[in-house]
Each structure stands twice: as structure tokens, then as C-alpha cells.
CSV table of C-alpha atoms in Angstrom, one decimal:
chain,number,residue,atom,x,y,z
U,2,ASP,CA,26.4,3.6,-17.2
U,3,ILE,CA,25.8,0.9,-14.6
U,4,GLN,CA,24.8,-2.4,-16.2
U,5,MET,CA,22.5,-4.8,-14.4
U,6,THR,CA,22.7,-8.5,-15.2
U,7,GLN,CA,19.9,-10.8,-14.1
U,8,SER,CA,19.9,-14.5,-14.0
U,9,PRO,CA,18.3,-16.8,-15.0
U,10,SER,CA,16.3,-15.2,-17.9
U,11,THR,CA,13.6,-17.9,-17.5
U,12,LEU,CA,12.8,-20.1,-14.5
U,13,SER,CA,10.4,-23.0,-14.5
U,14,ALA,CA,8.9,-23.8,-11.1
U,15,SER,CA,5.9,-25.3,-9.4
U,16,VAL,CA,3.5,-23.9,-6.8
U,17,GLY,CA,5.2,-24.2,-3.4
U,18,ASP,CA,8.7,-24.1,-4.7
U,19,ARG,CA,11.4,-21.8,-3.3
U,20,VAL,CA,12.7,-19.5,-6.1
U,21,THR,CA,15.8,-17.3,-6.2
U,22,ILE,CA,16.7,-14.7,-8.8
U,23,THR,CA,20.1,-13.1,-8.9
U,24,CYS,CA,21.0,-9.6,-10.1
U,25,ARG,CA,24.6,-8.4,-10.5
U,26,ALA,CA,25.6,-4.7,-10.9
U,27,SER,CA,28.6,-3.7,-13.0
U,28,GLN,CA,29.9,-1.6,-10.1
U,29,SER,CA,29.0,-1.1,-6.5
U,30,ILE,CA,25.5,0.4,-5.9
U,31,SER,CA,25.5,0.0,-2.1
U,32,ARG,CA,22.0,-1.1,-1.4
U,33,TRP,CA,20.2,1.1,-3.9
U,34,LEU,CA,18.4,-1.8,-5.6
U,35,ALA,CA,14.7,-2.4,-6.1
U,36,TRP,CA,12.7,-5.4,-7.4
U,37,TYR,CA,9.6,-5.3,-9.5
U,38,GLN,CA,7.0,-7.8,-10.6
U,39,GLN,CA,5.3,-7.4,-13.9
U,40,ILE,CA,2.3,-9.4,-15.2
U,41,PRO,CA,1.8,-9.3,-19.0
U,42,GLY,CA,-0.2,-6.2,-20.1
U,43,LYS,CA,0.2,-4.5,-16.7
U,44,ALA,CA,2.6,-1.9,-15.2
U,45,PRO,CA,5.4,-3.1,-13.0
U,46,ARG,CA,4.7,-3.3,-9.3
U,47,LEU,CA,7.3,-2.4,-6.7
U,48,LEU,CA,8.1,-5.3,-4.3
U,49,ILE,CA,11.3,-4.4,-2.6
U,50,TYR,CA,13.5,-1.3,-2.3
U,51,GLU,CA,16.9,-0.6,-0.6
U,52,ALA,CA,17.7,-4.2,-1.4
U,53,SER,CA,15.7,-5.8,1.4
U,54,THR,CA,12.8,-3.5,2.5
U,55,LEU,CA,9.5,-4.9,1.6
U,56,LYS,CA,7.0,-2.4,0.3
U,57,SER,CA,3.9,-2.2,2.4
U,58,GLY,CA,1.2,-4.7,1.3
U,59,VAL,CA,3.6,-7.1,-0.4
U,60,PRO,CA,3.4,-10.6,0.9
U,61,SER,CA,6.2,-11.7,3.3
U,62,ARG,CA,7.1,-14.7,1.1
U,63,PHE,CA,9.1,-12.1,-1.0
U,64,SER,CA,12.5,-11.2,0.4
U,65,GLY,CA,15.6,-9.5,-0.9
U,66,SER,CA,19.2,-9.5,0.1
U,67,GLY,CA,22.6,-8.3,-1.0
U,68,SER,CA,24.7,-5.2,-1.2
U,69,GLY,CA,27.5,-3.8,-3.4
U,70,THR,CA,27.2,-5.7,-6.6
U,71,GLU,CA,25.3,-9.0,-5.8
U,72,PHE,CA,21.7,-9.2,-5.0
U,73,THR,CA,19.0,-11.8,-4.7
U,74,LEU,CA,15.2,-11.9,-4.7
U,75,THR,CA,13.7,-15.0,-3.1
U,76,ILE,CA,10.1,-16.2,-3.1
U,77,SER,CA,9.9,-18.7,-0.3
U,78,SER,CA,6.8,-20.6,-1.5
U,79,LEU,CA,5.7,-19.8,-5.0
U,80,GLN,CA,2.0,-19.0,-5.4
U,81,PRO,CA,-0.2,-19.0,-8.5
U,82,ASP,CA,-0.2,-15.1,-8.6
U,83,ASP,CA,3.6,-15.1,-8.6
U,84,PHE,CA,4.0,-16.4,-12.2
U,85,ALA,CA,5.2,-13.2,-13.8
U,86,THR,CA,8.4,-11.4,-14.9
U,87,TYR,CA,10.7,-9.9,-12.3
U,88,TYR,CA,13.0,-7.0,-12.8
U,89,CYS,CA,15.8,-5.6,-10.7
U,90,GLN,CA,16.6,-1.9,-10.9
U,91,GLN,CA,19.6,0.1,-9.6
U,92,TYR,CA,19.0,3.7,-8.5
U,93,ASN,CA,22.5,4.6,-7.3
U,94,SER,CA,23.1,6.5,-10.5
U,95,TYR,CA,19.9,7.4,-12.3
U,96,TRP,CA,18.1,4.1,-13.1
U,97,THR,CA,19.0,1.0,-14.9
U,98,PHE,CA,16.9,-2.2,-15.1
U,99,GLY,CA,17.9,-5.8,-15.5
U,100,ARG,CA,16.6,-7.6,-18.5
U,101,GLY,CA,14.1,-9.6,-16.4
U,102,THR,CA,13.5,-13.1,-15.2
U,103,LYS,CA,10.3,-14.8,-16.4
U,104,VAL,CA,9.0,-17.3,-13.8
U,105,GLU,CA,6.8,-19.8,-15.6
U,106,ILE,CA,4.8,-22.8,-14.6
U,107,LYS,CA,6.8,-26.1,-14.7
G,61,GLN,CA,-5.9,6.4,-3.3
G,62,VAL,CA,-3.0,7.3,-5.5
G,63,GLN,CA,-3.7,7.1,-9.2
G,64,LEU,CA,-1.8,7.9,-12.3
G,65,VAL,CA,-4.0,7.9,-15.4
G,66,GLN,CA,-2.3,8.2,-18.8
G,67,SER,CA,-3.7,9.3,-22.1
G,68,GLY,CA,-4.7,6.9,-24.8
G,69,ALA,CA,-2.8,5.0,-27.5
G,70,GLU,CA,-1.2,6.9,-30.3
G,71,VAL,CA,-0.2,6.1,-33.8
G,72,GLN,CA,2.4,8.4,-35.4
G,73,LYS,CA,4.5,8.5,-38.6
G,74,PRO,CA,8.2,8.4,-38.6
G,75,GLY,CA,9.7,11.9,-38.0
G,76,ALA,CA,6.7,13.1,-36.1
G,77,SER,CA,6.4,13.9,-32.4
G,78,VAL,CA,4.1,12.5,-29.7
G,79,LYS,CA,2.9,13.9,-26.4
G,80,VAL,CA,1.7,11.6,-23.6
G,81,SER,CA,0.0,12.9,-20.5
G,82,CYS,CA,-0.2,11.5,-17.0
G,83,LYS,CA,-2.8,12.9,-14.6
G,84,ALA,CA,-2.1,12.3,-10.9
G,85,ALA,CA,-4.7,12.0,-8.2
G,86,GLY,CA,-4.9,11.1,-4.5
G,87,TYR,CA,-1.7,12.8,-3.4
G,88,THR,CA,0.0,16.2,-3.3
G,89,PHE,CA,1.4,16.4,-6.8
G,90,THR,CA,4.2,18.9,-6.0
G,91,SER,CA,5.6,16.7,-3.3
G,92,TYR,CA,6.8,14.1,-5.8
G,93,GLY,CA,8.5,13.7,-9.1
G,94,VAL,CA,7.4,11.8,-12.1
G,95,SER,CA,9.6,9.4,-14.1
G,96,TRP,CA,9.0,8.0,-17.5
G,97,VAL,CA,9.9,4.5,-18.4
G,98,ARG,CA,9.3,2.7,-21.7
G,99,GLN,CA,9.0,-0.9,-22.8
G,100,ALA,CA,9.3,-2.0,-26.4
G,101,PRO,CA,7.2,-5.0,-27.4
G,102,GLY,CA,8.5,-8.1,-25.7
G,103,GLN,CA,11.4,-6.2,-24.2
G,104,GLY,CA,12.5,-5.0,-20.8
G,105,LEU,CA,12.2,-1.6,-19.1
G,106,GLU,CA,14.1,1.5,-20.1
G,107,TRP,CA,14.2,4.7,-18.0
G,108,MET,CA,13.9,7.9,-20.0
G,109,GLY,CA,13.9,10.7,-17.5
G,110,TRP,CA,12.5,12.3,-14.4
G,111,ILE,CA,10.9,15.7,-13.6
G,112,SER,CA,10.3,17.3,-10.2
G,113,ALA,CA,6.7,18.5,-9.9
G,114,TYR,CA,7.9,20.9,-7.2
G,115,ASP,CA,10.3,23.0,-9.3
G,116,GLY,CA,10.5,21.4,-12.8
G,117,THR,CA,14.0,20.1,-12.4
G,118,THR,CA,14.7,17.4,-15.0
G,119,LYS,CA,17.1,14.5,-15.3
G,120,PHE,CA,17.4,12.5,-18.5
G,121,ALA,CA,19.0,9.3,-19.6
G,122,GLN,CA,21.8,10.3,-22.0
G,123,LYS,CA,20.2,8.4,-24.8
G,124,PHE,CA,17.1,10.7,-24.8
G,125,GLN,CA,18.8,14.0,-24.0
G,126,GLY,CA,17.7,16.6,-26.6
G,127,ARG,CA,14.9,14.5,-28.1
G,128,VAL,CA,12.6,14.2,-25.1
G,129,SER,CA,10.9,17.0,-23.1
G,130,LEU,CA,9.3,16.6,-19.7
G,131,THR,CA,6.9,19.1,-18.3
G,132,THR,CA,4.3,19.4,-15.6
G,133,ASP,CA,1.1,21.4,-15.1
G,134,THR,CA,0.6,21.9,-11.4
G,135,SER,CA,-2.8,23.4,-11.9
G,136,THR,CA,-4.1,20.1,-13.3
G,137,SER,CA,-1.6,17.7,-11.6
G,138,THR,CA,-0.5,16.5,-14.9
G,139,ALA,CA,2.9,15.5,-16.3
G,140,HIS,CA,3.7,15.4,-20.0
G,141,LEU,CA,6.2,13.5,-22.0
G,142,GLU,CA,7.1,14.7,-25.6
G,143,VAL,CA,9.2,12.6,-27.9
G,144,ARG,CA,10.4,14.1,-31.1
G,145,SER,CA,11.8,12.7,-34.4
G,146,LEU,CA,10.1,9.4,-33.9
G,147,THR,CA,11.4,6.2,-35.5
G,148,SER,CA,10.1,2.7,-35.5
G,149,ASP,CA,12.4,2.0,-32.6
G,150,ASP,CA,10.3,4.3,-30.4
G,151,THR,CA,7.3,1.9,-30.7
G,152,ALA,CA,6.7,1.0,-27.1
G,153,VAL,CA,4.4,1.3,-24.1
G,154,TYR,CA,5.3,4.4,-22.2
G,155,TYR,CA,4.8,4.5,-18.4
G,156,CYS,CA,4.7,7.3,-16.0
G,157,ALA,CA,5.6,6.6,-12.4
G,158,ARG,CA,5.7,8.5,-9.1
G,159,SER,CA,8.9,8.8,-7.2
G,160,VAL,CA,9.8,11.1,-4.3
G,161,ALA,CA,13.2,11.9,-5.9
G,162,ALA,CA,15.2,11.3,-9.1
G,163,LEU,CA,17.1,8.6,-7.3
G,164,ALA,CA,14.2,6.9,-5.6
G,165,PRO,CA,12.3,3.9,-6.9
G,166,PRO,CA,8.8,4.6,-8.1
G,167,ASP,CA,6.0,3.3,-5.9
G,168,TYR,CA,3.0,4.0,-8.2
G,169,TRP,CA,2.8,3.6,-12.0
G,170,GLY,CA,0.4,4.7,-14.6
G,171,GLN,CA,-1.4,2.1,-16.8
G,172,GLY,CA,0.8,2.7,-19.8
G,173,THR,CA,0.3,4.3,-23.2
G,174,LEU,CA,1.1,2.4,-26.4
G,175,VAL,CA,2.8,4.5,-29.0
G,176,THR,CA,3.1,3.0,-32.4
G,177,VAL,CA,5.4,4.5,-35.0
G,178,SER,CA,4.5,3.3,-38.5
G,179,SER,CA,4.4,4.8,-42.0
């Protein structure tokens, strides 16, 4: 099974900050990586797929990059609605999710 | 608009089975598949399996093979998840999610169904 390692597990930031979350795959997954946002009590929301393609309707302050085994999610200017938990997911070989990164208010 | 509406919360005893439903609306049901993902309290996301609504083809995470069944009813645009031989470790929120293929990320999710396993 492909393992996904996310870091950090928790991130404290302020509104307006630039935030970067990293996801590492245990083997190459090409660009078959997605990022999700989850607010407590709600279902995950797809933000980015194929490592860097923004889903329609997602604000452009979200961006993704990477290929192979190293990927990043960047929020260019953190907004109040962005305080949530973020998950990466590989879909090269079935699905595996990272353990999540909680973005909290500093 | 695309909607996936799941059945209500369940409480089951250890050793029992549970069936969760997911009714789709706003798109052609048979043009997509449905994945099931669960989330234990305070934990991350765990993929369980996927079913094609077109032909019933299924894929399962190895952990759930043999203990989980996935079915669809195209006449009602509903997908079903059945989990057998429940233990307390199965206490979780179960989500259905739409994806065009087994190896495609889901673009719409149901609201989740809490299954509690307790004696």
C-alpha cells in the first residue's frame, strides 16, 4: 500500500499569512494527488486534483504543486474560512489519505 | 445541483451488521461510481471501496474485503454500503462520494452517517 505522510500535523497562522502544507508519498504517484479541506462536522471538500488543478469554484489563493513523491498545498493569504483540516489523497493505486494538517488561529 | 443524501445515524451491537444508503440526485447516476470513506472520531479519512453505478464493478481496500458489500439500485439512484461483524472499531462517520472512476478523486460527498457500535 502507498503511504502518505503529511506535515505539519498542526499549523498556527494568522489571517493574511502564506501557508504551506507538505505531503510525501512512499512511492511515486506521478501527479495523482488531490487536496481536501474539511471543516469540523462537515464532509471533505475537494480543492485540487492532479496535484495542481484547481477545482471549479475554489478560490485562487489555493494552489498545489509537485510530482512523484513530494507535493505541496499553498494558501497564499489565509482567510477566516480557511481555518480547517487539510488532507492529501493519492489515487495512483486505489486511495490513501494523509493524516491531515489542522490549520488553527495563532 | 448534484446531491448525495445519506440515511440517518445508526446504533448497532457488536457482531451485528449495518446498511447505509446514499441517494443521488442532480446527475446521471450510471455515469459515475460511488466510493465509501469512513472517519473514526477525531481521526483521518479511510477509503473502504468503490462501486461503478454503470455495471456494478467493485474495488475494495484490502482491509475491508469480505466484510463489506457495495450495491447500487439504478431504479432509485441509490448506493448502499453494508458492513458485517461490527466491532467498536467500526464506530465512525461513513461518507459516500461521487467519482467518475475508481481511481478518480471524488468531487461531491454525502453529508455523512454516524454509525455507533456499542453493547
